[in-house]
Coordinates of C-alpha atoms and ligand atoms in Angstrom, one line a residue:
M1 CA 0.3 0.5 0.1
S2 CA 2.8 2.5 0.6
D3 CA 3.8 2.7 -3.2
L4 CA -0.3 4.3 -4.0
N5 CA -0.7 8.1 -4.4
V6 CA -2.7 8.3 -0.9
V7 CA -3.9 12.2 0.5
S8 CA -5.0 12.5 3.8
I9 CA -7.5 14.6 5.6
S10 CA -7.8 18.2 4.5
E11 CA -7.8 20.9 5.9
A12 CA -11.2 21.2 4.4
K13 CA -14.2 21.9 6.6
L14 CA -17.0 19.3 7.7
P15 CA -20.1 21.1 8.1
A16 CA -21.3 22.9 11.3
E17 CA -24.3 21.5 11.5
P18 CA -25.7 18.4 9.1
F19 CA -27.9 19.5 6.2
V20 CA -32.0 19.1 6.3
A21 CA -33.4 17.8 3.9
R22 CA -37.7 17.1 3.7
H23 CA -40.5 16.6 1.4
L24 CA -41.4 19.0 -1.5
I25 CA -45.2 18.8 -1.9
D26 CA -47.5 21.3 -4.0
G27 CA -45.1 24.0 -3.4
D28 CA -44.7 23.2 0.3
W29 CA -41.4 21.9 2.4
R30 CA -43.1 19.2 4.5
Q31 CA -41.9 16.3 7.2
S32 CA -43.1 13.0 6.9
A33 CA -46.5 12.8 7.5
D34 CA -45.6 10.4 10.4
G35 CA -42.8 12.7 11.4
S36 CA -40.5 10.1 11.0
T37 CA -36.7 10.9 9.7
F38 CA -33.1 9.2 8.6
D39 CA -30.0 10.3 9.0
R40 CA -27.3 9.9 6.5
V41 CA -23.3 9.1 7.2
S42 CA -20.8 10.6 4.8
P43 CA -18.7 7.4 3.4
S44 CA -15.7 9.2 3.8
H45 CA -15.5 10.8 7.3
G46 CA -17.9 8.6 9.1
S47 CA -20.3 11.7 10.4
V48 CA -23.8 12.3 10.2
V49 CA -24.0 15.2 7.4
T50 CA -27.9 14.5 6.1
K51 CA -31.1 14.5 8.5
A52 CA -33.9 13.6 6.0
A53 CA -37.6 13.2 6.3
K54 CA -38.4 9.3 5.4
G55 CA -41.5 9.0 3.5
G56 CA -44.3 6.9 3.5
A57 CA -47.7 5.8 1.4
R58 CA -48.8 9.3 3.0
D59 CA -46.7 11.4 1.5
V60 CA -46.1 9.7 -2.1
D61 CA -50.1 9.9 -2.1
A62 CA -49.7 13.6 -1.3
A63 CA -47.0 14.3 -4.2
V64 CA -49.0 12.4 -6.9
S65 CA -52.6 14.5 -6.0
A66 CA -51.0 17.6 -6.3
A67 CA -48.3 16.6 -9.6
R68 CA -51.3 15.2 -10.9
L69 CA -54.2 18.3 -10.2
A70 CA -51.1 20.2 -11.8
F71 CA -51.2 18.4 -14.9
D72 CA -54.4 18.1 -14.7
K73 CA -55.3 22.1 -14.3
G74 CA -52.3 22.7 -17.4
R75 CA -50.4 25.1 -14.8
W76 CA -47.1 23.9 -16.7
S77 CA -48.7 21.5 -19.5
R78 CA -50.3 24.6 -21.3
T79 CA -47.6 26.7 -20.6
S80 CA -46.2 27.5 -24.3
G81 CA -42.1 26.4 -25.3
K82 CA -40.9 29.7 -25.0
E83 CA -42.5 29.8 -21.0
R84 CA -40.8 27.0 -20.2
A85 CA -37.3 27.2 -22.5
T86 CA -36.9 30.4 -19.9
L87 CA -38.0 29.0 -16.2
L88 CA -35.3 26.0 -17.9
L89 CA -32.7 28.8 -18.5
K90 CA -33.6 30.7 -15.5
I91 CA -32.7 27.4 -13.0
A92 CA -29.4 26.6 -15.4
D93 CA -28.8 30.2 -14.3
L94 CA -29.6 28.7 -10.8
I95 CA -27.5 26.6 -10.6
D96 CA -24.4 27.8 -11.7
R97 CA -24.6 30.2 -9.2
E98 CA -25.2 26.7 -6.4
R99 CA -22.2 25.1 -8.1
E100 CA -19.4 25.6 -5.0
R101 CA -22.8 24.2 -2.6
I102 CA -23.9 21.5 -5.0
A103 CA -20.9 20.1 -5.2
Y104 CA -20.0 20.6 -1.2
W105 CA -23.2 18.0 -0.3
E106 CA -23.2 16.2 -3.1
T107 CA -18.9 15.0 -2.3
L108 CA -20.3 14.7 1.4
E109 CA -23.3 12.3 1.1
S110 CA -21.4 9.7 -1.6
G111 CA -18.0 10.5 -1.0
K112 CA -17.1 10.9 -4.9
P113 CA -13.8 13.9 -5.0
I114 CA -14.7 17.2 -4.6
S115 CA -13.3 18.5 -8.0
Q116 CA -15.1 15.8 -10.0
A117 CA -18.1 16.7 -8.3
M118 CA -17.7 20.4 -9.8
A119 CA -17.4 19.2 -13.1
E120 CA -20.6 16.6 -12.5
I121 CA -22.8 20.1 -11.5
E122 CA -20.9 22.1 -14.8
G123 CA -22.0 19.4 -17.1
A124 CA -25.9 19.2 -15.5
S125 CA -26.5 23.0 -15.6
D126 CA -25.0 22.7 -19.7
I127 CA -27.3 20.1 -19.8
W128 CA -30.5 22.1 -18.7
R129 CA -29.3 25.0 -21.1
F130 CA -30.1 22.5 -23.5
A131 CA -33.0 20.8 -22.6
A132 CA -34.5 24.3 -23.0
S133 CA -33.8 24.4 -26.4
L134 CA -35.6 21.1 -26.9
A135 CA -38.8 23.1 -25.5
R136 CA -38.5 25.8 -28.0
T137 CA -38.3 24.0 -30.8
M138 CA -40.0 20.8 -30.0
H139 CA -43.1 20.5 -32.7
G140 CA -45.3 17.7 -34.5
E141 CA -45.9 16.3 -38.2
S142 CA -48.2 17.3 -40.3
Y143 CA -49.0 14.9 -43.7
N144 CA -50.4 17.1 -46.5
S145 CA -50.7 14.1 -48.7
L146 CA -54.1 12.1 -47.3
G147 CA -55.8 13.7 -50.5
S148 CA -57.1 16.8 -51.0
D149 CA -59.9 16.8 -49.1
M150 CA -57.7 15.6 -46.1
L151 CA -54.9 16.6 -43.5
G152 CA -53.0 15.1 -41.1
L153 CA -51.7 16.4 -38.0
V154 CA -49.4 14.8 -35.2
L155 CA -49.6 16.4 -31.7
K156 CA -46.6 15.6 -29.3
E157 CA -48.0 16.2 -26.4
P158 CA -46.4 15.5 -22.6
V159 CA -46.9 12.3 -21.2
G160 CA -48.1 13.2 -18.3
V161 CA -47.1 12.7 -14.8
V162 CA -44.3 11.2 -14.3
S163 CA -42.2 9.8 -11.5
I164 CA -38.3 10.0 -11.6
I165 CA -35.8 7.4 -9.2
T166 CA -32.6 8.3 -8.9
P167 CA -29.2 6.3 -7.6
W168 CA -26.7 7.8 -6.0
N169 CA -23.7 7.8 -7.7
F170 CA -24.6 10.9 -9.5
P171 CA -27.6 12.5 -7.9
F172 CA -27.2 15.1 -9.1
L173 CA -25.9 14.6 -12.8
I174 CA -28.4 12.0 -13.2
V175 CA -32.0 14.1 -12.0
S176 CA -30.5 16.4 -14.2
Q177 CA -30.8 13.8 -17.4
K178 CA -34.8 13.7 -16.6
L179 CA -35.8 16.2 -15.0
P180 CA -35.3 19.3 -17.8
F181 CA -36.7 16.9 -20.3
A182 CA -40.2 15.7 -18.2
L183 CA -40.3 19.5 -17.9
A184 CA -39.5 21.0 -21.6
A185 CA -42.4 18.6 -22.3
G186 CA -44.5 19.8 -20.2
C187 CA -45.0 17.2 -17.5
T188 CA -45.6 17.2 -14.1
V189 CA -43.2 14.6 -11.4
V190 CA -42.2 13.3 -8.1
I191 CA -38.6 12.8 -7.5
K192 CA -37.2 10.8 -5.2
P193 CA -33.6 10.8 -5.0
S194 CA -31.2 7.7 -3.0
E195 CA -31.8 7.3 0.5
M196 CA -28.0 7.9 0.6
T197 CA -28.1 11.1 -1.2
P198 CA -30.4 13.3 -0.6
A199 CA -29.3 16.5 -0.1
T200 CA -28.7 18.6 -4.0
T201 CA -32.1 16.8 -5.5
V202 CA -33.4 19.2 -2.5
I203 CA -31.6 22.2 -3.6
L204 CA -32.1 21.7 -6.6
G205 CA -36.0 21.8 -5.4
E206 CA -35.7 25.1 -4.2
L207 CA -33.9 25.9 -7.1
C208 CA -36.7 25.4 -9.2
I209 CA -38.9 27.4 -6.9
E210 CA -36.9 30.4 -7.0
A211 CA -37.3 30.4 -10.3
G212 CA -40.5 30.4 -11.1
I213 CA -41.8 26.9 -11.2
P214 CA -45.3 26.3 -10.3
A215 CA -46.6 24.6 -7.3
G216 CA -47.0 21.3 -7.6
V217 CA -44.9 20.6 -11.2
V218 CA -41.8 19.4 -9.1
N219 CA -42.2 17.7 -5.9
I220 CA -39.6 15.1 -4.4
V221 CA -40.1 12.9 -1.4
L222 CA -37.5 10.9 0.3
G223 CA -36.7 7.9 1.6
Y224 CA -36.8 4.8 0.8
G225 CA -37.0 2.4 -2.2
D226 CA -39.6 0.2 -0.7
P227 CA -42.1 1.9 0.4
V228 CA -41.6 5.4 -0.9
G229 CA -39.9 4.0 -5.1
T230 CA -42.7 0.9 -5.0
A231 CA -45.9 3.4 -4.2
M232 CA -44.3 6.0 -6.9
T233 CA -44.0 2.4 -9.4
A234 CA -47.8 1.1 -8.7
D235 CA -49.8 4.6 -8.3
K236 CA -52.4 4.4 -11.0
R237 CA -52.1 8.5 -11.5
V238 CA -48.7 8.1 -12.7
D239 CA -48.0 8.1 -16.5
M240 CA -44.4 7.2 -16.6
V241 CA -41.8 5.9 -14.2
T242 CA -38.4 6.8 -15.5
F243 CA -35.9 5.1 -13.2
T244 CA -31.6 5.0 -13.1
G245 CA -30.4 2.1 -10.9
S246 CA -29.5 -2.1 -10.8
T247 CA -30.9 -3.9 -13.2
G248 CA -32.4 -5.8 -10.5
V249 CA -34.5 -3.0 -9.5
G250 CA -35.6 -1.7 -12.6
K251 CA -36.8 -5.6 -13.2
A252 CA -39.0 -5.2 -10.2
I253 CA -40.7 -1.7 -11.0
V254 CA -41.3 -3.2 -14.5
K255 CA -43.0 -5.9 -13.0
A256 CA -45.1 -3.3 -10.0
A257 CA -45.4 -0.8 -13.8
A258 CA -47.3 -4.0 -15.1
G259 CA -50.1 -3.2 -13.2
T260 CA -51.4 -0.4 -14.8
L261 CA -49.4 -0.5 -18.0
K262 CA -47.3 2.3 -17.9
K263 CA -44.8 3.6 -19.6
V264 CA -41.3 2.8 -18.1
S265 CA -38.0 4.4 -19.0
L266 CA -35.2 2.3 -17.6
E267 CA -30.8 3.3 -16.9
L268 CA -29.6 0.3 -15.9
G269 CA -26.3 -1.5 -15.4
G270 CA -23.0 -1.9 -17.3
K271 CA -19.6 -4.4 -17.5
N272 CA -18.2 -2.3 -20.1
P273 CA -15.5 -3.8 -22.2
Q274 CA -12.6 -1.8 -23.8
V275 CA -10.7 -3.4 -26.4
I276 CA -7.2 -2.8 -27.2
F277 CA -5.1 -4.0 -30.3
P278 CA -1.9 -3.8 -30.4
D279 CA -1.6 -1.0 -33.4
A280 CA -3.6 1.4 -30.5
D281 CA -1.8 4.8 -29.1
L282 CA -1.4 2.1 -26.1
E283 CA -0.1 5.6 -24.1
S284 CA -3.8 7.0 -24.5
A285 CA -5.2 3.8 -24.2
V286 CA -3.2 3.1 -20.3
D287 CA -4.6 6.5 -19.2
A288 CA -7.9 6.3 -21.0
V289 CA -8.2 2.4 -19.0
V290 CA -7.0 3.6 -15.4
F291 CA -9.5 6.7 -15.7
G292 CA -12.4 4.3 -17.4
V293 CA -12.0 2.2 -13.8
Y294 CA -10.7 4.5 -11.1
F295 CA -13.8 7.2 -11.9
N296 CA -16.0 8.0 -9.1
A297 CA -14.2 4.8 -7.6
G298 CA -15.5 2.3 -10.3
E299 CA -19.0 2.7 -8.9
C300 CA -20.4 3.8 -12.4
C301 CA -22.9 2.5 -14.3
N302 CA -20.2 3.0 -17.4
S303 CA -16.7 1.8 -16.0
G304 CA -14.6 0.3 -17.9
S305 CA -14.4 -2.6 -15.6
R306 CA -14.2 -5.2 -18.4
I307 CA -10.7 -5.1 -21.0
I308 CA -9.7 -7.4 -23.5
V309 CA -6.4 -6.4 -24.6
H310 CA -4.6 -9.0 -27.7
E311 CA -2.1 -11.4 -27.4
D312 CA 0.9 -9.3 -27.8
I313 CA 1.2 -6.7 -25.6
A314 CA -0.7 -7.7 -22.5
E315 CA 2.0 -8.6 -20.0
A316 CA 3.8 -5.1 -21.7
F317 CA 0.0 -3.0 -21.3
L318 CA -0.6 -4.5 -17.7
K319 CA 2.4 -3.9 -16.0
A320 CA 2.1 0.1 -17.4
T321 CA -1.5 0.1 -16.5
V322 CA -0.1 -1.3 -13.1
D323 CA 2.6 1.6 -12.8
L324 CA 0.1 4.4 -13.5
S325 CA -2.4 3.2 -10.9
R326 CA -0.1 3.6 -7.8
K327 CA 0.2 7.2 -9.4
V328 CA -4.0 7.9 -8.9
P329 CA -4.6 10.3 -5.8
F330 CA -7.5 8.7 -3.5
G331 CA -8.2 9.7 -0.9
D332 CA -9.6 13.0 1.5
P333 CA -12.5 14.0 -1.1
L334 CA -12.5 17.2 0.3
D335 CA -9.1 18.0 -0.9
P336 CA -8.6 19.4 -4.5
S337 CA -6.3 16.9 -5.4
T338 CA -8.5 13.7 -5.5
K339 CA -8.8 12.4 -8.2
V340 CA -10.9 8.7 -6.2
G341 CA -13.3 8.7 -2.8
A342 CA -14.7 7.0 -0.6
I343 CA -17.0 3.6 -1.3
I344 CA -20.1 4.4 -0.7
T345 CA -21.4 1.9 2.2
P346 CA -18.9 -0.5 3.9
D347 CA -21.5 -3.7 3.5
H348 CA -21.1 -1.8 -0.4
Q349 CA -17.5 -2.2 0.2
S350 CA -17.4 -6.0 1.6
K351 CA -19.0 -6.6 -1.4
I352 CA -16.5 -5.6 -4.1
D353 CA -13.9 -7.2 -1.8
K354 CA -15.6 -10.8 -2.2
Y355 CA -15.7 -10.1 -6.0
V356 CA -12.3 -10.0 -6.1
R357 CA -11.2 -12.7 -2.9
D358 CA -13.5 -15.0 -5.4
A359 CA -11.7 -14.0 -8.5
A360 CA -8.6 -14.8 -7.0
D361 CA -9.9 -17.7 -5.6
A362 CA -11.0 -18.7 -8.9
G363 CA -7.6 -18.6 -10.1
A364 CA -7.5 -14.6 -11.7
T365 CA -4.0 -13.1 -10.9
V366 CA -4.2 -10.1 -8.9
H367 CA -1.7 -7.4 -9.6
L368 CA -2.4 -4.9 -8.3
G369 CA -4.6 -4.0 -4.4
G370 CA -7.7 -6.2 -3.4
E371 CA -7.7 -4.5 -0.1
A372 CA -9.2 -2.1 2.0
L373 CA -7.2 0.9 2.1
T374 CA -6.4 3.9 5.0
V375 CA -6.2 7.1 4.8
P376 CA -4.8 8.3 7.6
G377 CA -7.4 10.9 9.5
L378 CA -11.1 10.1 7.5
A379 CA -13.3 7.7 9.5
G380 CA -15.0 6.3 6.2
Q381 CA -13.8 3.4 3.7
F382 CA -11.7 3.1 1.0
Y383 CA -10.6 0.7 -1.6
Q384 CA -7.3 0.1 -3.0
P385 CA -6.7 0.5 -7.1
T386 CA -6.9 -3.2 -8.1
I387 CA -6.3 -5.3 -10.8
V388 CA -6.9 -8.3 -11.6
A389 CA -5.9 -10.4 -14.2
D390 CA -5.8 -14.1 -15.8
V391 CA -9.6 -13.6 -15.6
K392 CA -11.7 -16.1 -17.8
S393 CA -15.5 -14.8 -19.4
D394 CA -17.3 -17.1 -17.4
M395 CA -16.3 -15.6 -13.7
P396 CA -18.2 -13.5 -11.8
I397 CA -15.7 -10.4 -11.9
A398 CA -16.2 -10.6 -15.7
R399 CA -19.4 -10.6 -15.8
E400 CA -21.2 -8.5 -13.0
E401 CA -20.9 -5.3 -11.8
V402 CA -18.4 -5.3 -8.9
F403 CA -18.9 -1.1 -9.0
G404 CA -15.5 -0.5 -7.4
P405 CA -11.9 0.5 -8.0
V406 CA -11.0 -3.5 -10.1
L407 CA -10.5 -3.7 -13.4
S408 CA -10.7 -7.2 -14.5
V409 CA -8.4 -8.2 -17.7
L410 CA -8.7 -10.3 -20.1
T411 CA -6.9 -11.6 -23.6
F412 CA -7.4 -11.8 -27.2
K413 CA -5.9 -13.1 -30.3
T414 CA -8.7 -11.7 -33.3
L415 CA -11.7 -9.8 -34.0
D416 CA -13.3 -12.1 -33.9
E417 CA -12.6 -13.4 -30.4
A418 CA -12.7 -10.2 -29.4
I419 CA -16.1 -9.1 -30.1
E420 CA -17.5 -13.2 -28.6
L421 CA -15.7 -12.0 -25.3
V422 CA -17.3 -8.0 -26.1
N423 CA -21.1 -9.9 -27.1
D424 CA -21.0 -12.5 -24.2
A425 CA -22.5 -10.2 -21.7
D426 CA -26.1 -9.6 -20.2
Y427 CA -25.3 -6.6 -20.7
G428 CA -25.1 -3.1 -22.9
L429 CA -24.7 -0.6 -21.8
S430 CA -21.1 0.6 -23.7
A431 CA -18.0 -0.8 -25.6
G432 CA -15.0 0.5 -26.3
V433 CA -12.5 0.4 -28.8
W434 CA -8.2 1.4 -29.7
S435 CA -6.9 0.9 -32.8
E436 CA -5.5 3.4 -35.1
N437 CA -7.6 1.5 -37.8
V438 CA -10.5 2.8 -38.7
H439 CA -11.5 0.2 -40.5
T440 CA -10.7 -2.3 -37.0
C441 CA -13.4 0.9 -34.6
L442 CA -15.9 0.8 -37.7
E443 CA -16.8 -2.8 -37.8
F444 CA -15.8 -2.9 -33.4
A445 CA -19.1 0.2 -33.5
R446 CA -21.5 -2.0 -35.8
R447 CA -20.7 -5.5 -34.0
A448 CA -20.7 -4.3 -30.1
H449 CA -24.3 -4.6 -28.8
A450 CA -23.6 -2.3 -26.5
G451 CA -26.0 1.0 -26.5
T452 CA -23.0 3.5 -27.3
V453 CA -19.2 2.7 -29.1
W454 CA -16.4 4.6 -27.8
T455 CA -13.3 4.7 -30.2
N456 CA -10.4 6.2 -29.2
T457 CA -11.6 7.3 -25.8
W458 CA -13.5 6.5 -23.2
M459 CA -16.6 8.1 -21.7
D460 CA -16.8 11.6 -23.3
G461 CA -20.8 12.3 -23.0
F462 CA -22.9 15.5 -24.6
A463 CA -26.3 17.0 -24.0
E464 CA -26.2 16.6 -27.7
M465 CA -25.5 12.5 -27.7
P466 CA -28.6 10.6 -26.1
F467 CA -27.7 7.6 -23.7
G468 CA -29.0 4.8 -22.5
G469 CA -28.4 0.8 -23.6
V470 CA -28.9 -2.3 -24.3
K471 CA -30.1 -6.3 -23.0
E472 CA -30.1 -5.8 -19.3
S473 CA -28.5 -2.8 -19.2
G474 CA -32.4 -0.8 -20.1
Q475 CA -34.8 0.2 -22.1
G476 CA -35.1 3.9 -23.7
R477 CA -32.9 7.6 -24.2
E478 CA -31.7 10.2 -22.2
L479 CA -30.2 13.4 -23.7
G480 CA -30.2 14.4 -26.7
K481 CA -33.5 15.3 -29.1
Y482 CA -34.1 11.1 -28.2
G483 CA -34.4 12.6 -23.9
L484 CA -37.0 14.7 -25.2
D485 CA -38.9 12.2 -26.8
E486 CA -39.1 9.5 -24.3
F487 CA -41.8 12.5 -22.3
L488 CA -43.5 13.3 -25.5
E489 CA -46.5 10.7 -26.8
A490 CA -48.1 11.3 -29.9
K491 CA -51.6 12.2 -31.0
T492 CA -53.4 11.7 -34.5
V493 CA -55.6 14.0 -35.8
T494 CA -57.1 13.1 -39.1
M495 CA -58.9 16.3 -40.4
R496 CA -61.7 16.4 -43.0
I497 CA -61.8 19.5 -45.0
G498 CA -65.6 20.3 -46.6
K499 CA -68.0 18.0 -47.2
T500 CA -66.6 15.2 -48.4
R501 CA -67.4 12.9 -46.5
A502 CA -69.3 9.6 -48.4
P503 CA -72.2 8.1 -45.8
W504 CA -71.3 5.2 -44.9
V505 CA -75.0 4.0 -44.6
A506 CA -76.7 5.2 -48.2
Ligands
NAD601 P1 -30.4 0.9 -6.9 O1 -31.4 -0.3 -7.5 O2 -29.9 0.1 -5.4 O3 -31.6 2.5 -6.2 C1 -32.1 3.0 -7.4 C2 -33.1 3.8 -6.8 O4 -34.1 2.9 -6.8 C3 -33.2 3.9 -5.7 O5 -33.9 5.3 -5.0 C4 -33.5 3.2 -4.4 O6 -34.2 3.9 -3.2 C5 -34.9 3.1 -5.4 N1 -35.6 1.9 -5.3 C6 -34.4 0.5 -4.5 N2 -35.9 -0.8 -4.7 C7 -37.3 0.4 -5.3 C8 -38.3 -0.1 -5.4 N3 -38.5 -2.0 -5.4 N4 -39.0 0.3 -6.2 C9 -39.4 1.9 -7.0 N5 -37.7 2.4 -5.7 C10 -36.6 1.3 -5.1 O7 -29.2 1.5 -7.1 P2 -28.0 2.3 -7.0 O8 -27.7 0.8 -6.2 O9 -28.9 2.9 -5.8 O10 -27.1 2.5 -7.5 C11 -26.3 1.8 -8.8 C12 -27.0 1.4 -9.6 O11 -27.5 2.3 -10.4 C13 -25.6 0.3 -10.6 O12 -26.5 -0.6 -10.8 C14 -25.6 1.5 -12.1 O13 -25.2 0.5 -13.0 C15 -26.8 2.0 -12.3 N6 -27.0 3.3 -13.0 C16 -26.6 2.5 -13.8 C17 -26.6 4.3 -14.7 C18 -27.4 4.4 -16.0 O14 -27.1 5.6 -16.7 N7 -27.6 3.5 -17.0 C19 -26.6 5.4 -14.2 C20 -25.4 5.2 -13.0 C21 -26.0 4.5 -12.2

């Protein structure tokens, strides 16, 4: 461990008082109907950083009633695109204004580095601005080709009341991949952030109110998956659920939503491969692999946790990856120099460790890490940068989300073999290829079963580009114009012009 780059506790201050988080229902900040609360302990510092209202069925009922009424009264759905865009842009400006405060609480609750949190909040306000542009440019279609006495219109209408359920790993970014698009479409919403990371969604609610979003349009209920998320999914008055989280909970949501056949959009897990050919820019590839696996401590749906390296370069590539991994600054997330912070909970840390130990027991070789990391001065849980080679495709470490700073290394001989390994997965979120040959990259891009393919790069994202998965990584798309379409229904209006309709009954 001594040869790793560990950042000890910084001088940055912990809050004097925990963040107090309440539900936002019909424009009011409320305690739970039964008065109960829960605490969030910082994964890095080990102290209580948030005290949140703990929602139940009555709180969800009140929030859904408010969202339903706001939608049915047209408080938001009947505003113009210009009005919606104006408010979305205002919220984007407010997010920029509050960037440091949001990043601070995001870091304390999630354990991610403050510099990364700052970048995420900046990315989030950019998404709000992009969604504002869609609010003004969205439109339906007209068909002037149905005959001289007919005109067809396809209207794009908001789906209605949407439940938004988000995870803990990118709390502010992920709610910003959903909420501005739902609002641009004219929907009203009930949001449930993860019980691990409620604070920054509450701050976003404050900003929505400050910007002038009408009461009942944006509601927030805090608490656990059961009963809050389950009630938000089953309620008949909710028209759609958009969920980001684990594949297991995604499947439960599909089952629960089936009772009312509501629309479901799912952004789920991934076990994302990167294939490295011998003709690649290897220096760049090593850096991207190290970034891809340690970013957000590997607690990332897009974690590049499975690399597939050509046999001829495997040994040198592995050595370079181990060497660079030792230089990555792991430690206090409040220190601006830290690149990798804490693991979300002690239970999750144990799960990560078990994957590594089971792989070693099954014949894999641990080349780096494989143990908890001690960060001087901090009481939370951290895990060492870990690289496991001699991994076989059927091992759990190669197939399942480890969701930690753990890289699995497999090897290949031919392009066909590499593609077979890439597609030998239940997940299909993202995949990458490293080669200086454009034909290799294009063939890979067309044959990889994944929602996103990166060639000679990893994890670049843009508000303009859709994101989502195939297979058990989900259904539906976020971002881009596709991100708006998720929240719209097409309504057909067929109009006869003049009295040309032939009577059916003579
Ligand atoms: P999770 O599935 O445990 O929880 C996600 C959310 O669902 C939380 O708010 C939780 O309280 C809620 N929930 C739990 N049970 C529920 C139920 N029965 N009904 C309704 N809601 C319920 O996921 P997590 O641990 O918070 O996040 C990590 C997972 O999220 C990983 O699998 C990761 O890959 C995935 N993820 C995917 C993307 C993507 O865009 N594809 C992005 C980020 C995270």
